[in-house]
Short mmCIF file of C-alpha atoms in Angstrom, two decimals:
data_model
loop_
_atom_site.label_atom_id
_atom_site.label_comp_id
_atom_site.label_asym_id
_atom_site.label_seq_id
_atom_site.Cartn_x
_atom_site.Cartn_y
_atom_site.Cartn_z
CA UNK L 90 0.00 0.00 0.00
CA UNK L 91 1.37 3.61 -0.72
CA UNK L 92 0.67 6.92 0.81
CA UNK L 93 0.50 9.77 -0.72
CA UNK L 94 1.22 13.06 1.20
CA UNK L 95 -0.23 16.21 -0.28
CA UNK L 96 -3.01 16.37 -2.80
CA UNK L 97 -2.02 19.18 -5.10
CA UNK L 98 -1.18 18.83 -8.64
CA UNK L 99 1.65 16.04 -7.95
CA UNK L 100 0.52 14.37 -5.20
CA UNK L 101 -2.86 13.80 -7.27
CA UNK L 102 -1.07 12.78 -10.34
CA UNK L 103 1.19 10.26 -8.20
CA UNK L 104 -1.80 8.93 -6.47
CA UNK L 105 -3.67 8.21 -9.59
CA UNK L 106 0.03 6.42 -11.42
CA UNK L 107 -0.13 4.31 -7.76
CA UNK L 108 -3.27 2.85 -8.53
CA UNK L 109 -2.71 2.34 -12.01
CA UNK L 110 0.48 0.36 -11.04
CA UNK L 111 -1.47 -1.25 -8.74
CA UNK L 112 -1.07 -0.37 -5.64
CA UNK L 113 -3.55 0.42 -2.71
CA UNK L 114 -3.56 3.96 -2.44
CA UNK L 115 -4.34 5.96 1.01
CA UNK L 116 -3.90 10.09 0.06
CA UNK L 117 -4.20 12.95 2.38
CA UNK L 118 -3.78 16.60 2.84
CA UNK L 119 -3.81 18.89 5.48
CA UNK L 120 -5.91 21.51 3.76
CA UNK L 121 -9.61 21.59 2.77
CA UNK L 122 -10.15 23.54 0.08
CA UNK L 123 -12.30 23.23 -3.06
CA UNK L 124 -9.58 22.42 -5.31
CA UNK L 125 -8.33 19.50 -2.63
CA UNK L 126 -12.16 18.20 -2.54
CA UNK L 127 -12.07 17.66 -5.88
CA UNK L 128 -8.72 16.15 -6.15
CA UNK L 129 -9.41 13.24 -3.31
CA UNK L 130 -12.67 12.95 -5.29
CA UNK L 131 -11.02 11.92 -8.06
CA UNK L 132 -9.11 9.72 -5.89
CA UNK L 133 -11.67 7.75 -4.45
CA UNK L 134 -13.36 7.29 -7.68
CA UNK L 135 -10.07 6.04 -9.25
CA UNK L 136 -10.52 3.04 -6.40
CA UNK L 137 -8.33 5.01 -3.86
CA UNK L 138 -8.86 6.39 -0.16
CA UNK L 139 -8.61 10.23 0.16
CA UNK L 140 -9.00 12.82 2.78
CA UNK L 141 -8.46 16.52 3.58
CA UNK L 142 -7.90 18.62 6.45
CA UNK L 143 -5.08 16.31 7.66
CA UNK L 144 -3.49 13.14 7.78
CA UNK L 145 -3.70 9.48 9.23
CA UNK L 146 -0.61 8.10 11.10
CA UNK L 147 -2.14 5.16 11.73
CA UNK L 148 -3.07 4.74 7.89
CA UNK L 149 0.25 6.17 6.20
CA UNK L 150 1.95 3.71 9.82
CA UNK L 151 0.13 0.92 7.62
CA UNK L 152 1.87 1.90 4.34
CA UNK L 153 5.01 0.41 2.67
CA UNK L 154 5.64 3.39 0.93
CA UNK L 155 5.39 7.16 1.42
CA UNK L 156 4.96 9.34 -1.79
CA UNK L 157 5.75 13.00 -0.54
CA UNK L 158 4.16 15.79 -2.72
CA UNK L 159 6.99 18.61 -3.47
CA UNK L 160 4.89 21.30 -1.66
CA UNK L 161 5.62 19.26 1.45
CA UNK L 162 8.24 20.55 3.52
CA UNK L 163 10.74 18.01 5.46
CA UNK L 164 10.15 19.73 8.32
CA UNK L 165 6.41 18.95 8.19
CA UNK L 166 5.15 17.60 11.15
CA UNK L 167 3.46 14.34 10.00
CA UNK L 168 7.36 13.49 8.23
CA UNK L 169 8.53 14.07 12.42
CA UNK L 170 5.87 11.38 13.57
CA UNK L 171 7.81 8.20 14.67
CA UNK L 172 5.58 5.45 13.33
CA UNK L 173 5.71 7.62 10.05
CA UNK L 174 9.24 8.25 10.14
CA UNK L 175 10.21 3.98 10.01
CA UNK L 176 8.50 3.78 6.56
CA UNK L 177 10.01 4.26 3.78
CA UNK L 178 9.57 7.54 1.31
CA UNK L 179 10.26 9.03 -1.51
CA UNK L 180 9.50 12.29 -3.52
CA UNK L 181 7.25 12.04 -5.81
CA UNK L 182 10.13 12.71 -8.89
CA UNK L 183 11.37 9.86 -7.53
CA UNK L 184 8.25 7.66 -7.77
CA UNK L 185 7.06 8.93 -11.33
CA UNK L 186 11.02 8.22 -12.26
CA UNK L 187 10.10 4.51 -12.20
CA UNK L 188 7.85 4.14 -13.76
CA UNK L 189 9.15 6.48 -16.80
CA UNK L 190 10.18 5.77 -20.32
CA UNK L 191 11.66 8.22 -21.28
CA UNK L 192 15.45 10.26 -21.02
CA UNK L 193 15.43 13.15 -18.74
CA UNK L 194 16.90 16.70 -18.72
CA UNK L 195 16.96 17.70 -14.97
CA UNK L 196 17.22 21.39 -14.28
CA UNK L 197 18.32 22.68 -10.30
CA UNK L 198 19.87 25.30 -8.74
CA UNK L 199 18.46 28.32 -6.86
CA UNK L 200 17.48 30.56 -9.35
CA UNK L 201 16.33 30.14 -12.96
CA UNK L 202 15.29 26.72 -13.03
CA UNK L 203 11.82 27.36 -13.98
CA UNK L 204 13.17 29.06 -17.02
CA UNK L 205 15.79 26.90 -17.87
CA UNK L 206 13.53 23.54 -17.60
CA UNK L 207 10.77 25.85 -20.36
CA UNK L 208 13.30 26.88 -22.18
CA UNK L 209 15.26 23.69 -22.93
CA UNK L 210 11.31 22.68 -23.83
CA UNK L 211 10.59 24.84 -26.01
CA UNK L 212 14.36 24.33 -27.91
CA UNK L 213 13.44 20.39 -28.07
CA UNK L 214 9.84 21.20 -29.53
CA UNK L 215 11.00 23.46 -31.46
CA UNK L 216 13.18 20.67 -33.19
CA UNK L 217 9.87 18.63 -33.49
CA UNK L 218 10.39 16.56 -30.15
CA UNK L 219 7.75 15.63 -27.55
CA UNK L 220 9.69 17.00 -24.82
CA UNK L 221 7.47 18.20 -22.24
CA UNK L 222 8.59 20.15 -19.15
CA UNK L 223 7.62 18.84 -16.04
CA UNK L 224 8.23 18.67 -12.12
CA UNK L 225 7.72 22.07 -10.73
CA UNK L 226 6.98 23.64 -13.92
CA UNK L 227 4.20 22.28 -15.94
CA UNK L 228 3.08 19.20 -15.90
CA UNK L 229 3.38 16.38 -12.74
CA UNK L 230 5.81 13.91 -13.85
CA UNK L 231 3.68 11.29 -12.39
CA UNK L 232 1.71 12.45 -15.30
CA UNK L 233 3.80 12.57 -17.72
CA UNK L 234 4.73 8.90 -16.67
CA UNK L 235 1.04 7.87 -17.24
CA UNK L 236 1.49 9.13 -21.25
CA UNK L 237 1.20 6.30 -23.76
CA UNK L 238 3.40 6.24 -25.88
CA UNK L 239 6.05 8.19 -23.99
CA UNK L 240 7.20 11.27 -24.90
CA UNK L 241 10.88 12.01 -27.02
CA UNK L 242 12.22 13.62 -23.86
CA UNK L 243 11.32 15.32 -20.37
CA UNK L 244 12.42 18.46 -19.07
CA UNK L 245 12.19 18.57 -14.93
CA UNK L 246 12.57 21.42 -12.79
CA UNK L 247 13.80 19.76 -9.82
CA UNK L 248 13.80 21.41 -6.09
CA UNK L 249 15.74 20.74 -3.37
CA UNK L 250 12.61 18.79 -1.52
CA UNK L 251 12.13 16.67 -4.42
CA UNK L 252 15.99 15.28 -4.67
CA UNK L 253 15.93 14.88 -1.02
CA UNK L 254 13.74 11.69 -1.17
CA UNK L 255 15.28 10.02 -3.97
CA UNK L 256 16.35 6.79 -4.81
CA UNK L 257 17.28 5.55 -8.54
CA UNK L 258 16.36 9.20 -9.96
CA UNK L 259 19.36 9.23 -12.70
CA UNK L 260 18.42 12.26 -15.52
CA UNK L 261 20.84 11.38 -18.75
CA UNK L 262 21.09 15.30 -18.51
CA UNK L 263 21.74 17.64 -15.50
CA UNK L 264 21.69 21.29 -15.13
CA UNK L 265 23.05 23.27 -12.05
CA UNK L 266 22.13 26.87 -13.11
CA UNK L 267 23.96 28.24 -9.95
CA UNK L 268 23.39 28.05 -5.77
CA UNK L 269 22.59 30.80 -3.39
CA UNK L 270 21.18 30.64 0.10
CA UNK L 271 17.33 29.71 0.25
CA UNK L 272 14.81 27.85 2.09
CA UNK L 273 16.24 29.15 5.42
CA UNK L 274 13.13 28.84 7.04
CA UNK L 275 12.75 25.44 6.43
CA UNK L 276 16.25 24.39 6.42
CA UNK L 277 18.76 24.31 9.46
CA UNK L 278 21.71 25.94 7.22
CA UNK L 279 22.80 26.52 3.69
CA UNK L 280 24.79 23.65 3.90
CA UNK L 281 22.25 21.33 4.27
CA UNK L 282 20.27 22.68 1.61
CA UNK L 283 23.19 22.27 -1.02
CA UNK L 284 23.47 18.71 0.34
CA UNK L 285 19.84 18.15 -1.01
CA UNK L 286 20.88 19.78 -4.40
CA UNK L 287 23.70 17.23 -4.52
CA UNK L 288 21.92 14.16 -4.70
CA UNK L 289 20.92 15.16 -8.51
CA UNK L 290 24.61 13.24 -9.13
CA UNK L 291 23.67 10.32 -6.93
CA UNK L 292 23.07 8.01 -9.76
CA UNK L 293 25.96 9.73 -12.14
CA UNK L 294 27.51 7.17 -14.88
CA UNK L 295 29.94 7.81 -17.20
CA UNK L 296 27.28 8.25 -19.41
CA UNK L 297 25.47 11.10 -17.82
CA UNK L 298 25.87 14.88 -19.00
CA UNK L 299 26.52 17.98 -16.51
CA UNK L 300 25.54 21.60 -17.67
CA UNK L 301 27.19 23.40 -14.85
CA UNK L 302 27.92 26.93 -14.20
CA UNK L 303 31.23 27.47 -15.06
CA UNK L 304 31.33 30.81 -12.82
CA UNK L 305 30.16 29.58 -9.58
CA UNK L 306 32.64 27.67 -7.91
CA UNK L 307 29.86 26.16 -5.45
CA UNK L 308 28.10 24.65 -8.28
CA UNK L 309 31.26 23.24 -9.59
CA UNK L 310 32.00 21.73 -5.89
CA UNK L 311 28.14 20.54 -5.46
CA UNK L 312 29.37 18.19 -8.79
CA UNK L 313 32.91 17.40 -7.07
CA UNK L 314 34.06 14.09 -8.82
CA UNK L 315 30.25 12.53 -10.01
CA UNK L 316 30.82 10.35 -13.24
CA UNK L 317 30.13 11.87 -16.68
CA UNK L 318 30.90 14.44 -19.22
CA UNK L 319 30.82 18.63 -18.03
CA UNK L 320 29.67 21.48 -19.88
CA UNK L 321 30.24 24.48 -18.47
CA UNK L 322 28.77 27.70 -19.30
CA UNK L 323 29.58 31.01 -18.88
CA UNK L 324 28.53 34.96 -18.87
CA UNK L 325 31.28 36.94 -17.40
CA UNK L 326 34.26 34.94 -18.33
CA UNK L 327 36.71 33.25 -21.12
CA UNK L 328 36.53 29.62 -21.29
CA UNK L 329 39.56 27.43 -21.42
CA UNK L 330 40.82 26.38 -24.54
CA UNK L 331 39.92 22.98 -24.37
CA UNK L 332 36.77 23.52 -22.38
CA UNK L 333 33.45 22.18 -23.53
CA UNK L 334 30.10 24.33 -22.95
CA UNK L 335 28.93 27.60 -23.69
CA UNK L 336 29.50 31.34 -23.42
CA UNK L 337 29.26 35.04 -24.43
CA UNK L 338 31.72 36.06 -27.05
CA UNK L 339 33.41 39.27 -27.08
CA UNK L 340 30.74 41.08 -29.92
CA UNK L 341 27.97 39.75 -27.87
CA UNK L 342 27.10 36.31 -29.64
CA UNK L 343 26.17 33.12 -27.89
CA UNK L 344 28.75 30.25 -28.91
CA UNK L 345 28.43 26.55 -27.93
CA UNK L 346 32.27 24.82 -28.08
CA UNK L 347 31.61 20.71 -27.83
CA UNK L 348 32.89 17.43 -29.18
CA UNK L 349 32.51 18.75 -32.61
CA UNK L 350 33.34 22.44 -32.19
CA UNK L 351 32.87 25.69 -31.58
CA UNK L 352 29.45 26.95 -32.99
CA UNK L 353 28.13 30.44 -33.35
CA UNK L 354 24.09 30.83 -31.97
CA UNK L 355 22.25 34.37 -31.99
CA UNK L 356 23.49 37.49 -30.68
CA UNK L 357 22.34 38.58 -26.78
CA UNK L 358 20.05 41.13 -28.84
CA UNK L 359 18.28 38.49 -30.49
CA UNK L 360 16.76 36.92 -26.91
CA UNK L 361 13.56 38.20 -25.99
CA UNK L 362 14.32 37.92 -22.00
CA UNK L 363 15.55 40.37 -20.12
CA UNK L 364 19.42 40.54 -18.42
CA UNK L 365 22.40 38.13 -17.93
CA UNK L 366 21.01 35.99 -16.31
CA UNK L 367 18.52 35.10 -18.81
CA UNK L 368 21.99 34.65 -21.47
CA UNK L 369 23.05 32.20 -18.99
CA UNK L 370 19.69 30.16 -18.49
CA UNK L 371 19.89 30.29 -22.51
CA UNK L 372 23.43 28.48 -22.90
CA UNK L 373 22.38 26.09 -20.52
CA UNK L 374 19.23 25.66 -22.49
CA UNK L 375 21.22 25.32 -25.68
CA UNK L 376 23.39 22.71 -24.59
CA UNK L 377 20.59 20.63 -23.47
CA UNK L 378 19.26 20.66 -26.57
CA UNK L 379 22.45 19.84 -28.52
CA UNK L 380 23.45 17.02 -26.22
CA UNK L 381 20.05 15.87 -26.62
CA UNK L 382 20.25 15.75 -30.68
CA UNK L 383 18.74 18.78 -31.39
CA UNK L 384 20.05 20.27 -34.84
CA UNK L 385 21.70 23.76 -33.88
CA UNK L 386 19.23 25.42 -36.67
CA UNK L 387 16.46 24.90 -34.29
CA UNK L 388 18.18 25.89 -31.40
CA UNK L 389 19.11 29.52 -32.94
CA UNK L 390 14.84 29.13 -34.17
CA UNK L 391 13.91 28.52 -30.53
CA UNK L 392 16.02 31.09 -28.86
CA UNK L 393 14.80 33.65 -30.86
CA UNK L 394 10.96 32.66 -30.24
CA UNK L 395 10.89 31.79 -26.97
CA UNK L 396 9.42 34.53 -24.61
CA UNK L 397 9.70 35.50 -21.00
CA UNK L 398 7.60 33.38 -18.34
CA UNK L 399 4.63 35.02 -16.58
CA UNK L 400 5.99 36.35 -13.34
CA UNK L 401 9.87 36.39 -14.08
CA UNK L 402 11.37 39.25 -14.99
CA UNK L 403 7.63 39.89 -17.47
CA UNK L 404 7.20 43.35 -18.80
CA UNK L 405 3.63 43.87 -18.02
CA UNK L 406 2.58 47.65 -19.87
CA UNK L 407 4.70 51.27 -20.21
CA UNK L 408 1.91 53.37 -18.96
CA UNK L 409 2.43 57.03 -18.80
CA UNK L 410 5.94 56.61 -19.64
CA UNK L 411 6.09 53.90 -16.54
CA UNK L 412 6.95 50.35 -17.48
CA UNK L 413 5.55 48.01 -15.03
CA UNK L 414 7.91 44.80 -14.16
CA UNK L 415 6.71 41.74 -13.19
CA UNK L 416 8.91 39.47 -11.41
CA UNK L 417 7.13 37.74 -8.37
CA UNK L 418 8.82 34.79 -8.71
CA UNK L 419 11.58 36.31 -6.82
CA UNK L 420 11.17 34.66 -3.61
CA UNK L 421 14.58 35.41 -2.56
CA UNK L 422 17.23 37.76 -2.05
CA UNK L 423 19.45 36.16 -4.61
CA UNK L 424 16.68 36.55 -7.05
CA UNK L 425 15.88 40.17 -6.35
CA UNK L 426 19.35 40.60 -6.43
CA UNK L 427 19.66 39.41 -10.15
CA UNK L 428 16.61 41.35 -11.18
CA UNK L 429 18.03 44.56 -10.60
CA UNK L 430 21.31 43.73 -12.54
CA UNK L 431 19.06 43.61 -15.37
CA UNK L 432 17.29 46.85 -15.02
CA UNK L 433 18.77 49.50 -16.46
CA UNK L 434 16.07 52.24 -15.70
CA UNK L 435 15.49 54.04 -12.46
CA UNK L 436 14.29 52.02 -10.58
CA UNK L 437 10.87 51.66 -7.88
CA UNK L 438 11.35 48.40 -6.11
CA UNK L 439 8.96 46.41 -4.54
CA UNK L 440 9.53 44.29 -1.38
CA UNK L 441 8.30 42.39 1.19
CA UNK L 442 6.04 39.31 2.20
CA UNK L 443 6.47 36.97 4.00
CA UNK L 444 10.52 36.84 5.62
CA UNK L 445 12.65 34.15 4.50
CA UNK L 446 15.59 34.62 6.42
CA UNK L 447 17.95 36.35 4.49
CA UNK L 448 19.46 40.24 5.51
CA UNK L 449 17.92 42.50 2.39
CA UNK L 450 21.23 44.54 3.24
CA UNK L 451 23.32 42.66 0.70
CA UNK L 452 20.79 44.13 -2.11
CA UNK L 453 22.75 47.56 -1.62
CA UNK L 454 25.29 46.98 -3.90
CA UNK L 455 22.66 46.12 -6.79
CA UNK L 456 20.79 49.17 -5.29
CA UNK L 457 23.26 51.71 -6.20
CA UNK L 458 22.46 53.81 -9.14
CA UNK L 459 19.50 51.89 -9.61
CA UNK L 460 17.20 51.98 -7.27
CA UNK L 461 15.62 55.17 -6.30
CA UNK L 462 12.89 54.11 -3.68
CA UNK L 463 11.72 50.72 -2.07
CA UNK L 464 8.07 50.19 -1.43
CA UNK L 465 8.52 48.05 1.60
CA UNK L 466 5.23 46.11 2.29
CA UNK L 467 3.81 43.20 3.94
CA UNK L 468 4.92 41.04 7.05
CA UNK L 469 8.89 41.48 6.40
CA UNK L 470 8.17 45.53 5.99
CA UNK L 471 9.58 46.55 9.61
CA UNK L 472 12.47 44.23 8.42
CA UNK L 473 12.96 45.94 5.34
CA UNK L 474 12.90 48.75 6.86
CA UNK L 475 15.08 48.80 8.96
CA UNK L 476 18.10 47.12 7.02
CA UNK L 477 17.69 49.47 3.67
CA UNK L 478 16.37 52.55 5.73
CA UNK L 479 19.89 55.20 6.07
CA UNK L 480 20.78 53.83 2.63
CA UNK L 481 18.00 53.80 0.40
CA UNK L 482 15.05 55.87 0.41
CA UNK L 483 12.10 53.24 1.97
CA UNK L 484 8.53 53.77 2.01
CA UNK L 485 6.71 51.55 3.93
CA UNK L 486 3.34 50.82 3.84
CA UNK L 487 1.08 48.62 6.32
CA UNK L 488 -2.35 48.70 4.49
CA UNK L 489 -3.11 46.47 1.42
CA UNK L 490 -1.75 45.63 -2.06
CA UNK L 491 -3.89 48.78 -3.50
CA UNK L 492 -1.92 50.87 -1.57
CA UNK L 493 1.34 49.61 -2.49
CA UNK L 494 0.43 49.73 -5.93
CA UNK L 495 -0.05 53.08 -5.50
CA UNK L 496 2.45 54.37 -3.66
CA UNK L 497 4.94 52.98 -6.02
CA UNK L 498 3.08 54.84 -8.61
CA UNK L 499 2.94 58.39 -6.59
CA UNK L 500 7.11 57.51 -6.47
CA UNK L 501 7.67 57.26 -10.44
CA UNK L 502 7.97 59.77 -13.15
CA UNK L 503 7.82 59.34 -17.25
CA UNK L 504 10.98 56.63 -17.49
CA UNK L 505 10.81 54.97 -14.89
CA UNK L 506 10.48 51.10 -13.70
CA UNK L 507 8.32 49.91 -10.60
CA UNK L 508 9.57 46.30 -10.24
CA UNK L 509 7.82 43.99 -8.21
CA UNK L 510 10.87 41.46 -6.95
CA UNK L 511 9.73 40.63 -3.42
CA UNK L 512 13.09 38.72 -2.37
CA UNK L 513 10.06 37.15 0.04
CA UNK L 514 7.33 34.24 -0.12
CA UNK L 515 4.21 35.54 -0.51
CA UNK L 516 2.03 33.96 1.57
CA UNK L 517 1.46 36.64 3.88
CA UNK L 518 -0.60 38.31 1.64
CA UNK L 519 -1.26 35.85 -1.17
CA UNK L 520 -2.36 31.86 -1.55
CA UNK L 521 1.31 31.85 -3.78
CA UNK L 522 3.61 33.97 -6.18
CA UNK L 523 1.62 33.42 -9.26
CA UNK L 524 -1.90 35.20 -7.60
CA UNK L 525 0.50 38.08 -6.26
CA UNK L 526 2.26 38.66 -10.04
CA UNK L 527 -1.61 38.44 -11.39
CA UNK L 528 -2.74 40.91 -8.68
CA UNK L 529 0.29 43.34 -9.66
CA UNK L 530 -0.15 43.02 -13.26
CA UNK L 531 -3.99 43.84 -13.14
CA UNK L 532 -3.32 46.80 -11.24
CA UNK L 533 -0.15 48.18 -13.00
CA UNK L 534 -2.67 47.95 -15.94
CA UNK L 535 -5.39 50.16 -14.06
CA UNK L 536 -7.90 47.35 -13.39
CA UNK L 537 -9.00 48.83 -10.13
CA UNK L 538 -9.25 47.00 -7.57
CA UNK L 539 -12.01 44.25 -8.26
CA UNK L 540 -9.55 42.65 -10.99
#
């Protein structure tokens, strides 16, 4: 019998590839909401046992397996229970791994997964591949692991909680896009959150693939001596001679150097994201594609089609000479932190939400020249506050999201940028990052506040 903890998107999609591989299936969540209803609904009528608004040790006690859902923390209480804690678990990557046929392209790292994992997507489909992305972006893989026939490839965007519960999880690709501290309220230390990163090279054979970046010599550390072939890629820096991967050259062209050479892409004016960054996440991208087959015609197609993702980095409207930035999917400092290097506009800077644990004083540097007010809001606005406050000009306001909005607004003239990058969670305010970028970009368009 398996247990399934969580009943969101994955932990539904596992459930239902348990009791197709049949299993006996007992899943549970600790919420009770609508959406959860209908999920251990469709549960129970798939010949399972469901429940919200909390979970069974006796039941999960019962289990031989325990399929954890990736919105489920390891410090969540139920993982702490003892009679819980002697069975075994896994994430549910990890499950829907096992039952996949197909080669995967993993994607980790603190910041730009998401847009790494759609990008190295859209390259592959693009090419004419069924190469969906999946994980935390997308589509369940449990899902995807239902498909018949199988797709050509699958692109995951996997977290830190997901590789912490795996066991034969082996991607013929991995990407590192580049580590920063995170998840500091729910880990002890940054230490052992890089130690959950580094079980992506558990399973490394000589056979696997590494995309690392070249630049950040904890990514390059998190790999250490793992098996297989690396590809390192770079923004800032000359490769070595004899080094395979990708980088920037000196007129501003992305080149890919691997077994068979060094080949030209598109020029960094040809992408349609924003910043450096985004040229990283690109030559990562690219050599996914490449080491997955992909003809390097349809790589230079896909780069120059593919479009920024809703809530990262997403130019929303100029209105009144104001362009309005959406990047909500900044849920840390590191991620702020990149955001502004890619602004090049005076800047009005949103943050706040809920506090993860990081010191919003090492934004300064980014801050300088750039940033000409913060709009400090939500439950980490005293915090704000008072770190940025002496440095920065800070506004800080206690009421709701209207009033941020327009503060920010009351703060910018014709040329301008208000950029929403939190550096926070946003569940202080908001059921998740995605309903907070909606809510800014309906009222940066003048909605009003019934959008």
């Amino acid at each position: 019998m398996v247990a399934v903890l969580g009943l969101a998107r994955s932990g539904r999609a596992a459930a239902e590839l348990a009791l197709r591989a049949g299993y006996r299936v007992y899943a549970s969540d600790v919420g009770d909401t609508p959406a959860l209803r209908e999920a251990a609904e469709a549960v129970r009528r798939a010949g399972g046992e469901a429940e919200v608004g909390g979970h069974s040790v006796e039941k999960i006690a019962a289990c031989d397996l325990i399929v954890v859902s990736p919105g489920i923390p390891p410090t969540a209480p139920i993982l702490a229970e003892p009679r819980v804690a002697a069975v075994p678990r896994v994430s549910e990557l990890e499950f829907a791994f096992r039952y996949l046929d197909a080669p995967v392209a993993a994607v980790t790292g603190t910041n730009g997964k998401t847009t790494t994992t759609a990008l190295a997507s859209h390259l592959l489909q693009t090419a004419g591949l069924d190469a969906p992305a999946a994980g935390n972006i997308g589509l369940a893989l449990s899902e995807v692991a239902r498909r018949d026939p199988a797709p050509d490839w699958v692109v995951v965007e996997a977290s830190s909680f997901q590789l912490a519960d795996i066991d034969t999880f082996a991607p013929r690709i991995g990407v590192v896009t580049n580590l920063a501290p995170d998840h500091l309220d729910r880990y002890p230390s940054v230490e052992a959150y890089y130690a959950d990163k580094a079980r992506l090279f558990e399973n490394a054979t000589d056979a696997s693939a590494w995309v690392l970046n070249g630049e950040s010599p904890e990514v390059l550390a998190l790999a250490g001596e793992a098996p297989g072939r690396r590809y390192l890629f770079r923004v800032r820096s000359v490769p070595e001679p004899d080094e395979l991967g990708g980088f920037v050259a000196d007129d501003g062209t992305l080149v890919l150097r691997t077994q068979a050479g060094a080949v030209p892409l598109v020029h960094t004016s040809e992408l349609r994201i924003l910043g450096e960054h985004n040229r990283a996440n690109a030559l990562a991208a690219s050599l996914v594609a490449v080491l997955a087959g992909v003809d390097v015609d349809a790589v230079r197609e896909g780069l120059r089609t593919f479009r920024a993702l809703e809530h990262r980095l997403e130019p929303i409207v100029e209105r009144n000479g104001i362009l309005w930035i959406n990047d909500s999917k900044a849920t840390n400092v590191e991620s702020t932190r990149v955001a502004l290097r890619s602004i090049t506009r005076p800047t009005v800077l949103l943050l706040g939400g809920r506090h993860k644990g990081e010191p919003y004083t090492t934004l300064l540097p980014e801050m300088k020249d750039r940033v000409k007010a913060v709009v400090a809001y939500g439950e980490a606005a005293r915090l704000v506050e008072a770190d940025l406050a002496g440095a920065v000009r800070v506004e800080r306001v206690d009421g709701p999201f209207e009033d941020v909005i327009a503060r920010a607004e009351s703060l910018a003239v014709p040329g301008d940028v208000i950029l929403l990058s939190p550096a926070c969670s946003s569940y202080d305010m908001f059921r998740n990052y995605e309903e907070r970028g909606r809510r800014f970009a309906a009222l940066a368009r003048g909605e009003g506040a019934d959008a």
